[in-house]
Tab-separated table of C-alpha atoms in Angstrom:
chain	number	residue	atom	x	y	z
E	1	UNK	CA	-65.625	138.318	47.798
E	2	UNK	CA	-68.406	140.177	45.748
E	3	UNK	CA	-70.668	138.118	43.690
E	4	UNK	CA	-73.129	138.892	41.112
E	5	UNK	CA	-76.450	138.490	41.891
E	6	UNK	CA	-77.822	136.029	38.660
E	7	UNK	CA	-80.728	137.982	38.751
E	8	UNK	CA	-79.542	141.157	38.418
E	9	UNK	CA	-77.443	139.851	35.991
E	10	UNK	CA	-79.732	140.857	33.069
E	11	UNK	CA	-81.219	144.130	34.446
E	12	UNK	CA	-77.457	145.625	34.297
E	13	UNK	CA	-77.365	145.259	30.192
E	14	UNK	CA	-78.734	147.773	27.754
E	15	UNK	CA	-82.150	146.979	27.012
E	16	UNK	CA	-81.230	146.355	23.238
E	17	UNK	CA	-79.702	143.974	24.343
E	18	UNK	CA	-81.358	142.098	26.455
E	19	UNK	CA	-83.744	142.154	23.677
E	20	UNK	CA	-81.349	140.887	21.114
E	21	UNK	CA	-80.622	137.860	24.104
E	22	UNK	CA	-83.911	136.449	23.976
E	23	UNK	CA	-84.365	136.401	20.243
E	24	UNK	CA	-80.908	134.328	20.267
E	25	UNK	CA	-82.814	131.968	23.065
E	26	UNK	CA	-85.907	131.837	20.407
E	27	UNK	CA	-83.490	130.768	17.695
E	28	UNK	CA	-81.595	128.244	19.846
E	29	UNK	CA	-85.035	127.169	21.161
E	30	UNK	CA	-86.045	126.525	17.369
E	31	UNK	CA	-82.823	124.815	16.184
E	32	UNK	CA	-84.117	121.678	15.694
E	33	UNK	CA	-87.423	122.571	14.785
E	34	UNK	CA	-89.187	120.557	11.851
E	35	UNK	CA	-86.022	117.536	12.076
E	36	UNK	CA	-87.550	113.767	12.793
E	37	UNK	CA	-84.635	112.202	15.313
E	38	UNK	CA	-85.043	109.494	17.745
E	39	UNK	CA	-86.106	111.172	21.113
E	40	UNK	CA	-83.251	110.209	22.968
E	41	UNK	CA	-80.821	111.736	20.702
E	42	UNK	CA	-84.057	115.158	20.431
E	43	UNK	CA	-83.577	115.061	24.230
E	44	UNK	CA	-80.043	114.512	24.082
E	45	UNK	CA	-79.507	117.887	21.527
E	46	UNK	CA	-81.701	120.068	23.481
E	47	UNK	CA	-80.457	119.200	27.310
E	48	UNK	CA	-78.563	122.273	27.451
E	49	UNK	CA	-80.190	124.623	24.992
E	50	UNK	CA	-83.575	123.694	27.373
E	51	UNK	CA	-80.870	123.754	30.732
E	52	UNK	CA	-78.673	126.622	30.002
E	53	UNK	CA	-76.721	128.742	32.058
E	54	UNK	CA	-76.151	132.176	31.829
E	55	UNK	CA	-75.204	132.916	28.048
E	56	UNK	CA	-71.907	135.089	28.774
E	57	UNK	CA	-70.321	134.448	25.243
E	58	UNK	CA	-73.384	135.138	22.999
E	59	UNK	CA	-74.198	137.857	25.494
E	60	UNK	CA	-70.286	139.365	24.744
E	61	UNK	CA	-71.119	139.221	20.608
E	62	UNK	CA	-74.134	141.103	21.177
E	63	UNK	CA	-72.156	143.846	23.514
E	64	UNK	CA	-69.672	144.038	21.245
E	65	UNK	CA	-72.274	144.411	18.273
E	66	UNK	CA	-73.680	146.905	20.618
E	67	UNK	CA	-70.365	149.412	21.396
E	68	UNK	CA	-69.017	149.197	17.956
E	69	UNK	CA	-72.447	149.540	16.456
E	70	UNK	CA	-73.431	152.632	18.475
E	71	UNK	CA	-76.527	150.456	19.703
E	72	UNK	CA	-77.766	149.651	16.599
E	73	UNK	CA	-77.021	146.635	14.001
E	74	UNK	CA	-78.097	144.306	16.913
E	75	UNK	CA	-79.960	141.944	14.450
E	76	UNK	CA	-77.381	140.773	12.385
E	77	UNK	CA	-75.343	139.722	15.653
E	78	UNK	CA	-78.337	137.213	16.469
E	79	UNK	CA	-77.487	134.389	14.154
E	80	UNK	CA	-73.738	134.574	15.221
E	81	UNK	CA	-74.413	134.985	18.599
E	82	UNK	CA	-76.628	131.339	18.732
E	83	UNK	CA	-73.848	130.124	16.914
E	84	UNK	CA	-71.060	130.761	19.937
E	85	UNK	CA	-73.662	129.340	21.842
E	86	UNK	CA	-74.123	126.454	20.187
E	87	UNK	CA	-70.384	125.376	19.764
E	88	UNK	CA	-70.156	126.181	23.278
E	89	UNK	CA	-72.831	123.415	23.721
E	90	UNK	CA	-71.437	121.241	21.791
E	91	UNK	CA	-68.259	121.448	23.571
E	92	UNK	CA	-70.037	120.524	26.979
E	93	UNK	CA	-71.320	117.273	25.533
E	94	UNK	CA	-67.716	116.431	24.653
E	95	UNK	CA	-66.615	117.507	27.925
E	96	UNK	CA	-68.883	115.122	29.426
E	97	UNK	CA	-67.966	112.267	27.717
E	98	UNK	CA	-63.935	112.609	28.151
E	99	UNK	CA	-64.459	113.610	31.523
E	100	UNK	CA	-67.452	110.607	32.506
E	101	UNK	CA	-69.294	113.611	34.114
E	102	UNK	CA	-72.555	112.954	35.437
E	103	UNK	CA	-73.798	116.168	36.555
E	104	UNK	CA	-73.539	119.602	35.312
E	105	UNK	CA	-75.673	122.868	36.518
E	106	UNK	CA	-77.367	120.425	38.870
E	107	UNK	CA	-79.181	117.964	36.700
E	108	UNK	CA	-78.204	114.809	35.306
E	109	UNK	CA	-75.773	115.095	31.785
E	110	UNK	CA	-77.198	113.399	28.908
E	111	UNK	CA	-73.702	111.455	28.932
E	112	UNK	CA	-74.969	109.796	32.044
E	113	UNK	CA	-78.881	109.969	30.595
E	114	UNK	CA	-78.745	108.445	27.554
E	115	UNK	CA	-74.841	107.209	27.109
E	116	UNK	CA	-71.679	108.353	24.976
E	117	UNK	CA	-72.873	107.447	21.581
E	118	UNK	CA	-75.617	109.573	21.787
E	119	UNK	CA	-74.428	112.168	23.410
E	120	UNK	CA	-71.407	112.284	20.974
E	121	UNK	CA	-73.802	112.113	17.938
E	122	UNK	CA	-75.957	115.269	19.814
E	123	UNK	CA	-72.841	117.139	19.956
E	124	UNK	CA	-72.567	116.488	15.891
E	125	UNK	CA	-75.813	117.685	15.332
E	126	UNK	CA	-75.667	120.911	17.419
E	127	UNK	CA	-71.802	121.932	15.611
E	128	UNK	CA	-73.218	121.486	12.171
E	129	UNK	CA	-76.517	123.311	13.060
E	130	UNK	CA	-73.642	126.354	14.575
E	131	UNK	CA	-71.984	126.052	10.940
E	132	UNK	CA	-74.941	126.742	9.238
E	133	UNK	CA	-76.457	129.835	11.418
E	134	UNK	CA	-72.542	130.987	10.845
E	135	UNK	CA	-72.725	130.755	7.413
E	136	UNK	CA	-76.509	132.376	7.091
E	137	UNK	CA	-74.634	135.404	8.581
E	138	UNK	CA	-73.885	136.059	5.483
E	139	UNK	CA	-70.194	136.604	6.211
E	140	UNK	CA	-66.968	134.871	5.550
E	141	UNK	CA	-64.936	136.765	8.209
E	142	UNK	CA	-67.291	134.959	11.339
E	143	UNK	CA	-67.496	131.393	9.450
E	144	UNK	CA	-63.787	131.248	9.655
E	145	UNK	CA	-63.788	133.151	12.836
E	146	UNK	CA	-65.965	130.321	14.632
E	147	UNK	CA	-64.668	127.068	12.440
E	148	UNK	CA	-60.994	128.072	13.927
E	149	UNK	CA	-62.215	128.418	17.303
E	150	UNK	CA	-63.963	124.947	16.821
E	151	UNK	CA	-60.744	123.850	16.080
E	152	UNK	CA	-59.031	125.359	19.002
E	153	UNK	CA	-61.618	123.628	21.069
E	154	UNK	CA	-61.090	120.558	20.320
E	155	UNK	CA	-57.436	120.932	20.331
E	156	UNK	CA	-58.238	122.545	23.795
E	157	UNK	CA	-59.898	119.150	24.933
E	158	UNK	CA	-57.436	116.566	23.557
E	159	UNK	CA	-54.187	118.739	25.465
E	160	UNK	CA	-56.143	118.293	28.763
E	161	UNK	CA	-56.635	114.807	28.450
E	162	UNK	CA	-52.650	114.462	27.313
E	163	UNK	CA	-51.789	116.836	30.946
E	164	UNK	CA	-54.125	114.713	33.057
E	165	UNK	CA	-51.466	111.943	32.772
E	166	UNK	CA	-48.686	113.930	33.497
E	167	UNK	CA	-46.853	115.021	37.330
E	168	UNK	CA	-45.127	118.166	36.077
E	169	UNK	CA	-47.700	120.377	34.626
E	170	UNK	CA	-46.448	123.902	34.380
E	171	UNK	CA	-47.867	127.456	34.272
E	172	UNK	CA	-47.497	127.619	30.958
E	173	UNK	CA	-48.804	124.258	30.336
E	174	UNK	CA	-51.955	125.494	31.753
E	175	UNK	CA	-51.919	128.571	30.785
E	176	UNK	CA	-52.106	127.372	27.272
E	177	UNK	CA	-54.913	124.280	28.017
E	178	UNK	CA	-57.268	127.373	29.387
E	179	UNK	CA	-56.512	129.620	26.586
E	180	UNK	CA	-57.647	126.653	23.681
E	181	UNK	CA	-60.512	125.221	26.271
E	182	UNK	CA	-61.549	128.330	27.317
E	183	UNK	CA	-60.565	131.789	26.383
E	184	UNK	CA	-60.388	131.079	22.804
E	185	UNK	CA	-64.228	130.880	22.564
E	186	UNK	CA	-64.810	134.298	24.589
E	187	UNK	CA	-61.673	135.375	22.379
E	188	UNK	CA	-64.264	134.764	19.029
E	189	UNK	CA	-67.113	135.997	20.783
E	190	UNK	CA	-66.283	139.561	21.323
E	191	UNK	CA	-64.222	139.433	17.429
E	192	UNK	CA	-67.758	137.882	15.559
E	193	UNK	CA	-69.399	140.827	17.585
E	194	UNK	CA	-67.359	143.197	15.587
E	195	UNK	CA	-67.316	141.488	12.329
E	196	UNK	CA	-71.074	141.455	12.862
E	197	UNK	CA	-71.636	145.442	12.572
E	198	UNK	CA	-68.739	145.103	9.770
E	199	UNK	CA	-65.710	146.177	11.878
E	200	UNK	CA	-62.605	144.981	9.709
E	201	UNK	CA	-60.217	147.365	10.897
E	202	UNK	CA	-57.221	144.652	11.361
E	203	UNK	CA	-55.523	146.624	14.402
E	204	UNK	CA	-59.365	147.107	16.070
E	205	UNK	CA	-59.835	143.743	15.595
E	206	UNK	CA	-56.182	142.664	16.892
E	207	UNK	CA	-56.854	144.480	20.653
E	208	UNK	CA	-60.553	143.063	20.887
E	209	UNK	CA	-58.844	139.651	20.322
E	210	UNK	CA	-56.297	140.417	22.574
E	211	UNK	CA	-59.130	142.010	25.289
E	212	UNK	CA	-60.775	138.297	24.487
E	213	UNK	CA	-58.197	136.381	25.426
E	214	UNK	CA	-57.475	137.973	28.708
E	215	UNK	CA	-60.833	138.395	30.081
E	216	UNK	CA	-61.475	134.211	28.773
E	217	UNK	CA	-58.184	133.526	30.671
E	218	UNK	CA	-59.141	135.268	33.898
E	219	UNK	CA	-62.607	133.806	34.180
E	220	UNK	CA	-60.942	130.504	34.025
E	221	UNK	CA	-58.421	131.285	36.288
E	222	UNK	CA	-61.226	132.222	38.926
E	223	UNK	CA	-63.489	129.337	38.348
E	224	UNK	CA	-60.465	126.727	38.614
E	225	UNK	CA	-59.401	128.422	42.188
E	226	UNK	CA	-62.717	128.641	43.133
E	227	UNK	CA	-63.507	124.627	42.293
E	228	UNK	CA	-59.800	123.886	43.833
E	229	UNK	CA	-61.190	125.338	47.127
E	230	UNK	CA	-64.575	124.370	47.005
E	231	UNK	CA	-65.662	127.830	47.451
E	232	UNK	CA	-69.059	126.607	45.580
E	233	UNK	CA	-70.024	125.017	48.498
E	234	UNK	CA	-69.056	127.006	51.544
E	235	UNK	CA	-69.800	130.403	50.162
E	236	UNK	CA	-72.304	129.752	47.576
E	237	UNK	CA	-70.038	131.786	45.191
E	238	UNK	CA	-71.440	131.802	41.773
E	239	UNK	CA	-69.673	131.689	38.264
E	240	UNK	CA	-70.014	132.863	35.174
E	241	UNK	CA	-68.462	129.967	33.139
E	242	UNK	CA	-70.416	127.102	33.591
């Protein structure tokens, strides 16, 4: 099986955009900036912005910013791009808590650090800080766009704790759990990417969704069979979801 090398991983994008990348890092790096909170829930907000892995859905909004805005317009796909980031975060820290997990990219979760509550309260913070950078967008087309994946998520999240109980899961049981847990985030990452650069066309934006979905489904199709294996761990195979 051919893996990507993480390292090359950033040499192989345009350089615009590996540009645009780190001044999404710099915003998520300066979320919080200027807020008084207790340190454990500080530490609890930042674990992942501080331990984060290898930004595939901001990194789709700015590629998508990038092909539909003929490599320019890269700027105003920052704020949106932190955004997917951030509910992506957010979504981690309630993934930890319905799922007890107590590592995750090889540290310690702050679930297991500092306990539910505050992880649960982090998770609060770091969605309404994703509404806002939405919002300063300055467009009503990725708000919505972002506040209905949210939704999805957590729809996503609930469905998977309702199959974990059950014996006769089917494909399309799954197939639906990934699609709201999973490829409904990439999904809205590649469609704020076009609304970004003001691509409104409805049909253009109807195949990019559909492009989403597929490509979110078949990255979580290949990281399930490759944690159903344990692949991780014999062939040091590396993913790009978590």
């Amino acid at each position: 099986m051919a893996v990507l090398n993480p390292s090359k991983y950033m040499e192989l994008l345009p350089t615009e955009v590996r540009s645009a990348i780190n001044k999404v890092i710099q915003v998520l790096e300066e979320s919080f900036t200027g807020l008084w909170m207790p340190n454990n829930l500080l530490n609890a907000t930042y674990h992942y912005i501080r331990n984060r892995g290898k930004l595939i859905r901001p990194t789709l909004v700015l590629l998508m910013a990038y092909a539909l805005g003929n490599g320019s317009g890269l700027e105003k796909a920052v704020l949106p791009a932190a955004s997917v980031e951030l509910i992506h975060t957010a979504s981690l820290l309630q993934d930890d808590i319905m799922d007890r997990q107590r590592i995750r990219r090889g540290v310690e979760t702050p679930y297991s650090i500092y306990g539910p509550h505050t992880a649960m309260l982090a998770s609060d913070l770091i969605i309404a800080k994703a509404v806002e950078y939405a919002i300063r967008s300055g467009d009503n087309d990725i708000v919505f766009e972002l506040l209905n994946s949210s939704i999805k998520l957590a729809i996503g999240q609930s469905f998977e704790s309702e199959l974990s109980g059950k014996v006769d899961v089917t494909i399309d049981d799954y197939l639906r759990l990934i699609y709201y847990k999973t490829a409904s985030l990439i999904e809205s990452s590649m469609v704020v990417g076009a609304y970004s650069v003001n691509v409104k066309d409805s049909e253009v934006i109807s195949r990019i969704r559909d492009i989403g979905r597929f490509v979110g489904t078949a990255f979580q199709v290949r990281d399930d069979v490759i944690d159903y294996l344990n692949m991780d761990s014999k062939n040091q195979v590396l993913t790009l979801m978590r």
